[in-house]
PDB file of C-alpha atoms in Angstrom:
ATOM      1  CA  UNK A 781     112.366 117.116  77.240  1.00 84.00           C
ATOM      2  CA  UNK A 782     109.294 118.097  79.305  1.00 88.00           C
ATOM      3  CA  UNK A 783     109.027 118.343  83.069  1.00 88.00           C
ATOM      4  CA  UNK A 784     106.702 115.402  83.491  1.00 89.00           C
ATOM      5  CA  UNK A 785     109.234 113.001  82.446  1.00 89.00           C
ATOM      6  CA  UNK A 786     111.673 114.802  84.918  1.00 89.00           C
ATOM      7  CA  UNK A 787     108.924 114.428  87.316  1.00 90.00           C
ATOM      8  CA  UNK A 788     108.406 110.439  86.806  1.00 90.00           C
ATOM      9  CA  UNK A 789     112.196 110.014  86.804  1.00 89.00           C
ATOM     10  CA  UNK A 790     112.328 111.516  89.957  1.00 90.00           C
ATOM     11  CA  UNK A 791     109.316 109.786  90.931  1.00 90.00           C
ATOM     12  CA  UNK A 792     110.787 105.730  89.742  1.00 89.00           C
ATOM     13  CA  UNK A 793     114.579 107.119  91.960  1.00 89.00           C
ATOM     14  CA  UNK A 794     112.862 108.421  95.383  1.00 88.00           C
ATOM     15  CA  UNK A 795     109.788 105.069  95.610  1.00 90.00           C
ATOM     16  CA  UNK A 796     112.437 102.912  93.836  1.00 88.00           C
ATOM     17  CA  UNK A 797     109.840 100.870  91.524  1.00 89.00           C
ATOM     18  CA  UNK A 798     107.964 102.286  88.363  1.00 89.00           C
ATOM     19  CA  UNK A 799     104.653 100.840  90.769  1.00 89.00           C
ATOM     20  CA  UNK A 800     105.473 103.418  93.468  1.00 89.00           C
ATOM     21  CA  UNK A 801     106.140 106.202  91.016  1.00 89.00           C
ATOM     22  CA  UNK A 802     102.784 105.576  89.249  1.00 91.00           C
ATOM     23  CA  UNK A 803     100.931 105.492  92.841  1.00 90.00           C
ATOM     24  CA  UNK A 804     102.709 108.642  94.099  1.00 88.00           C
ATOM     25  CA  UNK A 805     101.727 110.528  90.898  1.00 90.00           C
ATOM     26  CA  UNK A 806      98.291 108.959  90.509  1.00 91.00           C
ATOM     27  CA  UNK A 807      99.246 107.537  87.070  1.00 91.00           C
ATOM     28  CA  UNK A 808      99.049 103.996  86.031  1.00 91.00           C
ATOM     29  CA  UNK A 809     102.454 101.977  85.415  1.00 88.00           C
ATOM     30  CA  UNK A 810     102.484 101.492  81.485  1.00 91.00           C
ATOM     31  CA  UNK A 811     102.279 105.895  81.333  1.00 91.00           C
ATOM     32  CA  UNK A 812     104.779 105.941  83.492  1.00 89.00           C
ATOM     33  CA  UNK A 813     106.851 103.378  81.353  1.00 89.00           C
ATOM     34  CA  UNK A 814     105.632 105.173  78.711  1.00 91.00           C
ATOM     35  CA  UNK A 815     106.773 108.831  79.736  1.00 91.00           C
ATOM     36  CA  UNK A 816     110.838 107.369  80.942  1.00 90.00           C
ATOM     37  CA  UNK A 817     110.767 105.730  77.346  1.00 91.00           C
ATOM     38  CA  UNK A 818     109.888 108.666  75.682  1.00 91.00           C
ATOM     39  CA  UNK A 819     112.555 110.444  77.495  1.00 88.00           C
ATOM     40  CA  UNK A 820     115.304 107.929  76.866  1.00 88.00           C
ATOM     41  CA  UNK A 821     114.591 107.574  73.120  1.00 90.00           C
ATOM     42  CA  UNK A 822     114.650 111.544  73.048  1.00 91.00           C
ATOM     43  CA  UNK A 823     117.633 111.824  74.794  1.00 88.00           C
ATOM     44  CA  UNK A 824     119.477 108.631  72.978  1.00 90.00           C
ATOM     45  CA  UNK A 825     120.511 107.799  76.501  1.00 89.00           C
ATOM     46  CA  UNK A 826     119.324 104.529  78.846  1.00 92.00           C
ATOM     47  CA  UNK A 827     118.808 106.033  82.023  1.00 89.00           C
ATOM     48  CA  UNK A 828     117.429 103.155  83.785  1.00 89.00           C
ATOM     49  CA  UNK A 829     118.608  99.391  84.093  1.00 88.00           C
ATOM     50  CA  UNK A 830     115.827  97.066  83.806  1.00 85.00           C
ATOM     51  CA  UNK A 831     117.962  94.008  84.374  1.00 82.00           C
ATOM     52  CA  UNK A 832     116.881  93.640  88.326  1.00 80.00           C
ATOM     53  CA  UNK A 833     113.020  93.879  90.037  1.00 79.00           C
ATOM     54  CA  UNK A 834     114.431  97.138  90.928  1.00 86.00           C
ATOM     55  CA  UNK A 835     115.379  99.781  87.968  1.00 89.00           C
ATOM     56  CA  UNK A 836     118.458 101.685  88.690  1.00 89.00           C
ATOM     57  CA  UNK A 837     120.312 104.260  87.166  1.00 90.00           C
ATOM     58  CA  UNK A 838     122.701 103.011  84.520  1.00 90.00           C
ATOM     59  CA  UNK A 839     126.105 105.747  84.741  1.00 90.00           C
ATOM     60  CA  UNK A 840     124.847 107.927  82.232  1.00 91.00           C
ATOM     61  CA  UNK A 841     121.457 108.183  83.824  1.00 87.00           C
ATOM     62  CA  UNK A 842     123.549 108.836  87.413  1.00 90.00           C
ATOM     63  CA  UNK A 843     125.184 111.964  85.527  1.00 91.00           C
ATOM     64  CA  UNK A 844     121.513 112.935  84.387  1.00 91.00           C
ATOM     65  CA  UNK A 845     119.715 112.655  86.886  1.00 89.00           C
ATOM     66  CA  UNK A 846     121.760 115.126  89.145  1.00 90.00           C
ATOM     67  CA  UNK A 847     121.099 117.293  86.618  1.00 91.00           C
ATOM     68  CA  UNK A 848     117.471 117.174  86.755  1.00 89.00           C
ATOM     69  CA  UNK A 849     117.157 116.972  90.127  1.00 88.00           C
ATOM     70  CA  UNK A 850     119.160 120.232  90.146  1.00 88.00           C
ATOM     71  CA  UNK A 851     116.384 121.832  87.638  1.00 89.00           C
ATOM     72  CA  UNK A 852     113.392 120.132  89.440  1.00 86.00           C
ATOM     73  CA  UNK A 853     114.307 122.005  92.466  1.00 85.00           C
ATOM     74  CA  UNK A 854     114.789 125.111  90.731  1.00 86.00           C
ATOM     75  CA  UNK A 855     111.131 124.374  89.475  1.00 85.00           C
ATOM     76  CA  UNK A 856     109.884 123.904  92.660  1.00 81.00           C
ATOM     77  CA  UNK A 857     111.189 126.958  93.437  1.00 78.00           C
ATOM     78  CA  UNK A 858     109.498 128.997  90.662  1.00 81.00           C
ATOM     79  CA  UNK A 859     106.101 127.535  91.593  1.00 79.00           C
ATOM     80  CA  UNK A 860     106.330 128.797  95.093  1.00 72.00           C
ATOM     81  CA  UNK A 861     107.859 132.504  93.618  1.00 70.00           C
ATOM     82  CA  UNK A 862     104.697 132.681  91.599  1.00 74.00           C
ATOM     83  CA  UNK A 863     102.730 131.274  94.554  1.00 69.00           C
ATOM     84  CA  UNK A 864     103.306 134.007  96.799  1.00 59.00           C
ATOM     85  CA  UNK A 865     103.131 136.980  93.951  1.00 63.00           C
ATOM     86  CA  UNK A 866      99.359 136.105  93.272  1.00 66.00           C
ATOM     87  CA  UNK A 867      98.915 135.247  96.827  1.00 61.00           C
ATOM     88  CA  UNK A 868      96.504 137.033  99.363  1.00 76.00           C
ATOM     89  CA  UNK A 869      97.357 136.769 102.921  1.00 82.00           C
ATOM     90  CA  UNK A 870      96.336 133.248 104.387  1.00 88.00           C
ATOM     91  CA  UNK A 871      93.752 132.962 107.382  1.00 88.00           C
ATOM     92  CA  UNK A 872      95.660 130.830 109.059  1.00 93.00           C
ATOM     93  CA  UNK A 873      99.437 130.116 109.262  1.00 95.00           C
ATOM     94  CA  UNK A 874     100.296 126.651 111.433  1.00 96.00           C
ATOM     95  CA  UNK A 875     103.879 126.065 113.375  1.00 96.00           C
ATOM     96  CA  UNK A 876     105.167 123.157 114.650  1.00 96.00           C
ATOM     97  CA  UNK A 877     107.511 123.768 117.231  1.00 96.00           C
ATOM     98  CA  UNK A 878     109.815 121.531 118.545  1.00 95.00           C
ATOM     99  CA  UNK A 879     109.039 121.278 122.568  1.00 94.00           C
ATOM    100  CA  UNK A 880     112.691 121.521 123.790  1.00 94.00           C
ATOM    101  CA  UNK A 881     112.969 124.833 121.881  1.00 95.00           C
ATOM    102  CA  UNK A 882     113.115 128.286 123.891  1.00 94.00           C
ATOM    103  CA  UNK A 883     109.938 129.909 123.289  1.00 93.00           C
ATOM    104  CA  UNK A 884     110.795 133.146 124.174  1.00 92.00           C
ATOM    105  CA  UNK A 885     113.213 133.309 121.574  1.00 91.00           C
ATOM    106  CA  UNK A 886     110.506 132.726 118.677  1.00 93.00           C
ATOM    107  CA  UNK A 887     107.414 134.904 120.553  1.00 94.00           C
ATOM    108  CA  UNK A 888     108.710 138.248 120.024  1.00 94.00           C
ATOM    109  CA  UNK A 889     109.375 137.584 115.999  1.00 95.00           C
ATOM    110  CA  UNK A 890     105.700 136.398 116.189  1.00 95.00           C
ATOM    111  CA  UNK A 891     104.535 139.539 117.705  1.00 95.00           C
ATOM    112  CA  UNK A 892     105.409 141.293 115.280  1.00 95.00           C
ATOM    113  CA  UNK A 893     104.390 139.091 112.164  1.00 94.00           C
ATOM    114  CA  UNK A 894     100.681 139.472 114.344  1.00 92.00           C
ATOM    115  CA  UNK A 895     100.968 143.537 114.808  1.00 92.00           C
ATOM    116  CA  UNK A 896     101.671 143.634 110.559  1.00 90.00           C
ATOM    117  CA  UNK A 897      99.446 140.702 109.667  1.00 89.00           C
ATOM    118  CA  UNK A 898      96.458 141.180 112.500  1.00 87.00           C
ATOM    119  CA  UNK A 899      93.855 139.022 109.972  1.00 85.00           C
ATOM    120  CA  UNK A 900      95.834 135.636 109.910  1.00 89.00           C
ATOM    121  CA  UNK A 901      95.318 133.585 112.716  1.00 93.00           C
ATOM    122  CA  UNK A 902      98.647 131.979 113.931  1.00 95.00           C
ATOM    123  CA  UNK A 903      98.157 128.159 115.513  1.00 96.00           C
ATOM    124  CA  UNK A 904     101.134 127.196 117.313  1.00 96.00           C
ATOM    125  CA  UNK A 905     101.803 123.715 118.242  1.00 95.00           C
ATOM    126  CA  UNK A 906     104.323 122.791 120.955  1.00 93.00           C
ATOM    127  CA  UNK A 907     105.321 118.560 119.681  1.00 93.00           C
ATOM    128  CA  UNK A 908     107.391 116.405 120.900  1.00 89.00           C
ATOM    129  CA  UNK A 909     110.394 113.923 120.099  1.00 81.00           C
ATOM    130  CA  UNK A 910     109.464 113.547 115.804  1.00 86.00           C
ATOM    131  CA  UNK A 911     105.853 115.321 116.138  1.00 90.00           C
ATOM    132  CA  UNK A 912     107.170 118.612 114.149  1.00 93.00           C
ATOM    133  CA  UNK A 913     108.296 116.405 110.909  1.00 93.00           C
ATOM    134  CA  UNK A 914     105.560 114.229 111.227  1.00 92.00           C
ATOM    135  CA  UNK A 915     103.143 117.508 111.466  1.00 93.00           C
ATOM    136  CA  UNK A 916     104.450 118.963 108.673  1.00 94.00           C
ATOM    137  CA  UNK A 917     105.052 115.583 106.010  1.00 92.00           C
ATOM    138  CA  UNK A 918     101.061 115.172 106.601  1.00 92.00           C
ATOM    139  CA  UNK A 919     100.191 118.399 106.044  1.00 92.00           C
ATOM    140  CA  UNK A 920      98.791 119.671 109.494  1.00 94.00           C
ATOM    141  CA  UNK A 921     101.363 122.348 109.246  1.00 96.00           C
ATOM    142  CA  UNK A 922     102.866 124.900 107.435  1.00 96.00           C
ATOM    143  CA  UNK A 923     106.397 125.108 109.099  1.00 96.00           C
ATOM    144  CA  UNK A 924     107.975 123.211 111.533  1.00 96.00           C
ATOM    145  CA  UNK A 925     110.781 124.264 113.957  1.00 96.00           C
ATOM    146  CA  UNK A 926     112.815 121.459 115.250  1.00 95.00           C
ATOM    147  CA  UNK A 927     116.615 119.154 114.543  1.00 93.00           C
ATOM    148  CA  UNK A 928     116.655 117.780 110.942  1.00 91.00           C
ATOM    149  CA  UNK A 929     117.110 113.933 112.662  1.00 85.00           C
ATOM    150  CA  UNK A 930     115.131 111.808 110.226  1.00 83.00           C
ATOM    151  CA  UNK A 931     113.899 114.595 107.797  1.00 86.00           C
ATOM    152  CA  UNK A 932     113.901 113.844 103.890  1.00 85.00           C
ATOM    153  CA  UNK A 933     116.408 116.896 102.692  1.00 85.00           C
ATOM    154  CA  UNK A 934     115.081 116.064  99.331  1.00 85.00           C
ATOM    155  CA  UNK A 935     111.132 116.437 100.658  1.00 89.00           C
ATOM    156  CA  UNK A 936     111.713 120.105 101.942  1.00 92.00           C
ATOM    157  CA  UNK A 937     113.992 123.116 102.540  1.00 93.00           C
ATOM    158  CA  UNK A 938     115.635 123.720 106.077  1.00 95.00           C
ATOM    159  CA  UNK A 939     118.181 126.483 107.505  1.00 95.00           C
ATOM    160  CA  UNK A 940     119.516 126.597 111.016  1.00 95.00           C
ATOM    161  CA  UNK A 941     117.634 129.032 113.194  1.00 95.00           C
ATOM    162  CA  UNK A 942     119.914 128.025 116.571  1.00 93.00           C
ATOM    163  CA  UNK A 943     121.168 125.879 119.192  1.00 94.00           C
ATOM    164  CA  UNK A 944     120.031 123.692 122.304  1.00 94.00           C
ATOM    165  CA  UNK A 945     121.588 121.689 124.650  1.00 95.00           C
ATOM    166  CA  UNK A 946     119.970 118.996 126.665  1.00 94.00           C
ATOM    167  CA  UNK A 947     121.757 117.711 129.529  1.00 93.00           C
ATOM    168  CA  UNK A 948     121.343 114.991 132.184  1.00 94.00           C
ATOM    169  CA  UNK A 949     119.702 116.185 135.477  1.00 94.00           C
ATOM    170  CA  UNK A 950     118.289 114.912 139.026  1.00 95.00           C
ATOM    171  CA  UNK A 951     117.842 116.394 141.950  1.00 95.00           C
ATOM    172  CA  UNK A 952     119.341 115.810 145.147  1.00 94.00           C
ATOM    173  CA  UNK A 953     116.714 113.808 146.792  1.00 94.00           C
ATOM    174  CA  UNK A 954     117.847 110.693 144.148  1.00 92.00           C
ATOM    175  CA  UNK A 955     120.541 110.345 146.599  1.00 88.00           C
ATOM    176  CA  UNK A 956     123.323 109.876 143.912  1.00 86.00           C
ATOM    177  CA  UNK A 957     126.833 110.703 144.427  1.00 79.00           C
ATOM    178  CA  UNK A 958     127.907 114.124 144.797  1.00 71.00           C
ATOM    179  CA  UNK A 959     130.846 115.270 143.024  1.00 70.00           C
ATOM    180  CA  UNK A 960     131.742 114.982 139.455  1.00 77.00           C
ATOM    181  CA  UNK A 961     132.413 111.387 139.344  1.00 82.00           C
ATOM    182  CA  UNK A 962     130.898 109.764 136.123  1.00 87.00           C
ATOM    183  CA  UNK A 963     127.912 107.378 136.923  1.00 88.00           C
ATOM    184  CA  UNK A 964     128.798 103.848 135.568  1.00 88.00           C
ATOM    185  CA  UNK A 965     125.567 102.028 133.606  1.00 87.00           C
ATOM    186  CA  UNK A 966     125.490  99.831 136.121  1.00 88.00           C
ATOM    187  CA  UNK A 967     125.060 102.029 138.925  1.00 86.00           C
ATOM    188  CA  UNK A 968     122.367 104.161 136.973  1.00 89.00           C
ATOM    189  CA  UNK A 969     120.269 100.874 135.685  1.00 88.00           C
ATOM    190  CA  UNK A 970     118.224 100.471 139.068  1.00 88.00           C
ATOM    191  CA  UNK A 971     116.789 104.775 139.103  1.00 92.00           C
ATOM    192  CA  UNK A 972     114.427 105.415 136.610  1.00 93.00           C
ATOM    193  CA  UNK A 973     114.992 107.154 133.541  1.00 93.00           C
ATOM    194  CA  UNK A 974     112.294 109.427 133.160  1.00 94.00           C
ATOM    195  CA  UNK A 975     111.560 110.141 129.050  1.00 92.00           C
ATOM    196  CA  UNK A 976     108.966 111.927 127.448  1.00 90.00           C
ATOM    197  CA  UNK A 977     106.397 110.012 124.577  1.00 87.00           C
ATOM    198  CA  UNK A 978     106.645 111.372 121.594  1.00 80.00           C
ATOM    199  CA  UNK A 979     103.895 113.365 119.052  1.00 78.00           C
ATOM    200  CA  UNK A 980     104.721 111.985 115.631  1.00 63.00           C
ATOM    201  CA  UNK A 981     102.724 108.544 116.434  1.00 60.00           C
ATOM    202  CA  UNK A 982     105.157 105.559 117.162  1.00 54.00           C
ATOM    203  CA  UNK A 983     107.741 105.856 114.918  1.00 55.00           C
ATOM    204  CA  UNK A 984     108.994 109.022 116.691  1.00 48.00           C
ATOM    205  CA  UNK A 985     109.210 107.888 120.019  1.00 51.00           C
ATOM    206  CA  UNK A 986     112.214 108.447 121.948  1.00 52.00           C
ATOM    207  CA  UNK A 987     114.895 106.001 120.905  1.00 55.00           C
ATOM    208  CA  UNK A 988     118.078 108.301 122.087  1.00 66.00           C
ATOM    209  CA  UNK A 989     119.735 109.055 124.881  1.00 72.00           C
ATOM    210  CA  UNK A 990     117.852 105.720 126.213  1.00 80.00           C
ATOM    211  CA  UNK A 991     119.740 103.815 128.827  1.00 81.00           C
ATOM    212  CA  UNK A 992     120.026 100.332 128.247  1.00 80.00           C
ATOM    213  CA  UNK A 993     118.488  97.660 130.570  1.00 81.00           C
ATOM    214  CA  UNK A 994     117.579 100.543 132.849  1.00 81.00           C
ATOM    215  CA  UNK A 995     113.534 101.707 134.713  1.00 88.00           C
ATOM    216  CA  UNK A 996     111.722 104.100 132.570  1.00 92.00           C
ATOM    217  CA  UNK A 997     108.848 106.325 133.050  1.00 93.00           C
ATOM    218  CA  UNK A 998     107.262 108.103 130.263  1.00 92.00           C
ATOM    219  CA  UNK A 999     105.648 111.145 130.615  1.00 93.00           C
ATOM    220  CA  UNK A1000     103.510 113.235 128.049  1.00 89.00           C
ATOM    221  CA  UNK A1001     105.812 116.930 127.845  1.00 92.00           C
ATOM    222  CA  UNK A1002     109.217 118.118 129.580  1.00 94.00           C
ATOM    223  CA  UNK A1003     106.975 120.386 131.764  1.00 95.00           C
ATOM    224  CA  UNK A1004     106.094 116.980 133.629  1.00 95.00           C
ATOM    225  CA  UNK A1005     108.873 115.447 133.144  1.00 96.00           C
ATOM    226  CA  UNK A1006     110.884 118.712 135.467  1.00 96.00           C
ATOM    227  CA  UNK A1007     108.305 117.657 137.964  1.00 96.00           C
ATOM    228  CA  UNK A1008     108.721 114.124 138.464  1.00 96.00           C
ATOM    229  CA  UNK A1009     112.546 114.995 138.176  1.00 96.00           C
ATOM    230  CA  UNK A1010     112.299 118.098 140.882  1.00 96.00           C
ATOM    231  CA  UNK A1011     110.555 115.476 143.081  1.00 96.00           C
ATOM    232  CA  UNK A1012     113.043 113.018 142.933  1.00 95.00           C
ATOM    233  CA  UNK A1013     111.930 110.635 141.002  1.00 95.00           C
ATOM    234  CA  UNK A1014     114.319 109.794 138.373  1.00 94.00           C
ATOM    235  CA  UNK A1015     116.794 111.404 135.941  1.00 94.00           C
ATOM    236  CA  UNK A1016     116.418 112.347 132.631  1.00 93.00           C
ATOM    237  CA  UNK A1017     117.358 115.276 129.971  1.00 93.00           C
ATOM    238  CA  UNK A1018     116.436 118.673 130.019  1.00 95.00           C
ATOM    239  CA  UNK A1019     117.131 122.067 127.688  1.00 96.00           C
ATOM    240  CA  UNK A1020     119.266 124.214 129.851  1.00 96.00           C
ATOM    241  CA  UNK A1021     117.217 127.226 129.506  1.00 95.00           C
ATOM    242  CA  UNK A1022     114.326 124.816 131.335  1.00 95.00           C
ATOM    243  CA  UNK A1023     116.894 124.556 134.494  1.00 96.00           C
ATOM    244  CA  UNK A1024     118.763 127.465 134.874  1.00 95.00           C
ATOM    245  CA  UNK A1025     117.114 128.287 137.949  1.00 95.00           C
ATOM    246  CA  UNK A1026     116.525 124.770 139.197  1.00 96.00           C
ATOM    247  CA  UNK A1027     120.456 124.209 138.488  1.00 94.00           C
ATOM    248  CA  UNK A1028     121.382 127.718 140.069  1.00 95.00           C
ATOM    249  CA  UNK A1029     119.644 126.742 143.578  1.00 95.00           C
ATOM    250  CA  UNK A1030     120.728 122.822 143.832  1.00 93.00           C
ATOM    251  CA  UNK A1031     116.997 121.826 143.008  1.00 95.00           C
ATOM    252  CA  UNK A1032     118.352 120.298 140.404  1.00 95.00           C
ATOM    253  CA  UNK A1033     122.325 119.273 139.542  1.00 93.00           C
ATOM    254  CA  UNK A1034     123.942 118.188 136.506  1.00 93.00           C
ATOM    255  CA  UNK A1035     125.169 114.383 136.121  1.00 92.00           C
ATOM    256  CA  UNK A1036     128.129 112.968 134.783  1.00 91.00           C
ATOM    257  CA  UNK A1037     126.725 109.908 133.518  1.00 89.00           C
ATOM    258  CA  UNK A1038     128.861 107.255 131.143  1.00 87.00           C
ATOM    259  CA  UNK A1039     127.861 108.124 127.835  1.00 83.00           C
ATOM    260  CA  UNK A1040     125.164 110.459 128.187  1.00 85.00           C
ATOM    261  CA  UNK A1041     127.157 113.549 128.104  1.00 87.00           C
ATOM    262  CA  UNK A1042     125.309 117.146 127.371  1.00 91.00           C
ATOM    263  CA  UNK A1043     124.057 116.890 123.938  1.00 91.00           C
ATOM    264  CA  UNK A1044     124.059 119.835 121.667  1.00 93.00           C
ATOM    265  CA  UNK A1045     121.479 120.007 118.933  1.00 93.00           C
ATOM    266  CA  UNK A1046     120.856 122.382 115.981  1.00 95.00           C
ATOM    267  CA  UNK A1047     117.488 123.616 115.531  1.00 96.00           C
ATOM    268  CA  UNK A1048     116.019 124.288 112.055  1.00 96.00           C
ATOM    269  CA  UNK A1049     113.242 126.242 110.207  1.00 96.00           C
ATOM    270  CA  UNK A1050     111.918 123.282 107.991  1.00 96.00           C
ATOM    271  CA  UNK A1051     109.068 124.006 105.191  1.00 95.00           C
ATOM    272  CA  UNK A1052     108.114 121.395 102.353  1.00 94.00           C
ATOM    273  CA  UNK A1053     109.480 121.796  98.833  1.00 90.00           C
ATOM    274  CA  UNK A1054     106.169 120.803  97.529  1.00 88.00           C
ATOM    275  CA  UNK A1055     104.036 123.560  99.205  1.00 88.00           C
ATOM    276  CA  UNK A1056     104.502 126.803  98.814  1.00 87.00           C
ATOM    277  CA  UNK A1057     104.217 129.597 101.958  1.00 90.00           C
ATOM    278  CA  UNK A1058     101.740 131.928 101.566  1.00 89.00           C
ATOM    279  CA  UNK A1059     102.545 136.026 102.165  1.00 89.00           C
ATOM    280  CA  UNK A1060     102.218 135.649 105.923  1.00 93.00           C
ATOM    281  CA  UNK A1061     103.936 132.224 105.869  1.00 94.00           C
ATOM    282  CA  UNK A1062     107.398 133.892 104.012  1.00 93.00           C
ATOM    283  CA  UNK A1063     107.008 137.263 106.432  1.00 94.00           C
ATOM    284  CA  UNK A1064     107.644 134.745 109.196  1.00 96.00           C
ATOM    285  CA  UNK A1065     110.114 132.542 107.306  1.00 96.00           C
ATOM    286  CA  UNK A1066     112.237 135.416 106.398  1.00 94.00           C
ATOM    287  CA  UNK A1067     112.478 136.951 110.144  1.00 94.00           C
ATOM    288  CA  UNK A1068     113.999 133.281 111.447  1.00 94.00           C
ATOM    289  CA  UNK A1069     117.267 133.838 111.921  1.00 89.00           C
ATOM    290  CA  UNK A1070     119.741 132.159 113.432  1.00 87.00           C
ATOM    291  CA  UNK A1071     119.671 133.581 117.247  1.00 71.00           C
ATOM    292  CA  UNK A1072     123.197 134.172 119.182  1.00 55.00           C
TER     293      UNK A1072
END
């Protein structure tokens, strides 16, 4: 059994055709044929229906291939290891950072990953909506900071660094109700709903939190989008720690609106399987923690 054929199995499961496994691995189809034959006739085990356009795995090849999944990973994992031991510190580490995160909560950790690594430049990218994921799946970054929605947990290794919550806001000058009576759809659907576009390219445009049938602006980053909100010009979502003050003088107030209640969301360091971090890259991995 050699890791190859691991590899094209793996390969033939994630594209779902032997075609896509040849054009992710730049091989052509018969090798790739060639390679799951090889294994099956080594292991004495089909691993693969044929019967359908689609191959799938047979029950013997389910039991397998959790298996080698299991190992692949752990191979993955070796590569990076012995990645980072002959290593020298990178130029140039890139972040991805989720827009609606706290910034002053990651700044002081990258303080001091620049006073111990002054010769690596650090490029920090603020992205909304799906822009972190999409930023790091094409290779433009090294990390990404951001909610796992949509991520491929088989592409890439994420732990929990902390919490937001984004809630409904307006200010007073919208004229809605005061009080803590919950805003029907109906009454919300002539205001507009101010969102913000997204950075990912169109796939990763806003598509929660949405109100249906309702006005909506778009604007390019939450900084604008507290300004046309502060002004009175719709309603929309904001991270608390973005209105704490606004919230604390009236400028702005929370809504009760049907079904758009405060929505907590876990935030996550995210780096690719596939790519190991360099020295400077794991220094700065290693100090996210999760924050209290």
């Amino acid at each position: 059994m050699k890791h190859d054929q691991l590899v094209a199995l793996e390969a033939i499961i994630s594209t779902g055709t032997f075609r896509g496994a040849a054009e992710r691995l730049n091989k052509s189809q018969s090798a790739i044929s060639h390679t799951i034959r090889q294994l099956e006739e080594e292991l004495d085990i089909v691993l693969l229906s044929r019967e359908a356009y689609r191959p799938s795995l047979t029950p013997a090849g389910e039991v397998f291939f959790r298996e080698a999944s299991r190992v692949l990973r752990q191979m993955q994992d070796l590569h990076s290891t012995a990645a980072r031991l002959r290593a020298q510190e990178e130029p140039e580490i890139r972040l991805a950072v989720t827009a609606t995160m706290d910034l002053d909560l990651l700044l002081p950790t990258l303080a001091d990953i620049g006073l111990a690594h002054p010769a690596t430049h650090i490029r920090l990218a603020m992205e909304m909506m799906g822009g972190p994921l999409a930023r790091l799946m094409d290779g433009t970054a090294d990390m990404a900071l951001a909610s796992i929605a949509g991520v491929p947990l088989d592409e890439v290794v994420a732990k929990p660094i902390g919490e937001i919550t984004i809630r409904p806001v307006a200010s007073p000058k919208l004229g809605l109700p005061s009080g803590n009576r919950a805003l029907s759809i109906s009454e919300m659907q002539c205001l507009i709903q101010v969102v913000t576009a997204g950075t990912g390219g169109a796939d990763h445009n806003q598509s929660r939190d949405l109100l249906p049938g309702g006005r909506k602006w778009t604007v390019s980053d939450l900084e604008a989008k507290k300004k046309v909100l502060i002004a009175g010009l719709g309603w929309g979502g904001l991270p608390d720690h973005m209105t704490v003050s606004e919230r604390s003088s009236g400028e702005l107030r929370e809504l009760n609106v049907d079904g758009f209640a405060p929505r907590n969301t876990v935030l996550f360091k995210i780096r690719r399987r596939d790519q190991p971090l360099g020295v400077v890259a794991s220094a700065l991995w290693d100090r996210l923690t999760p924050h209290r």
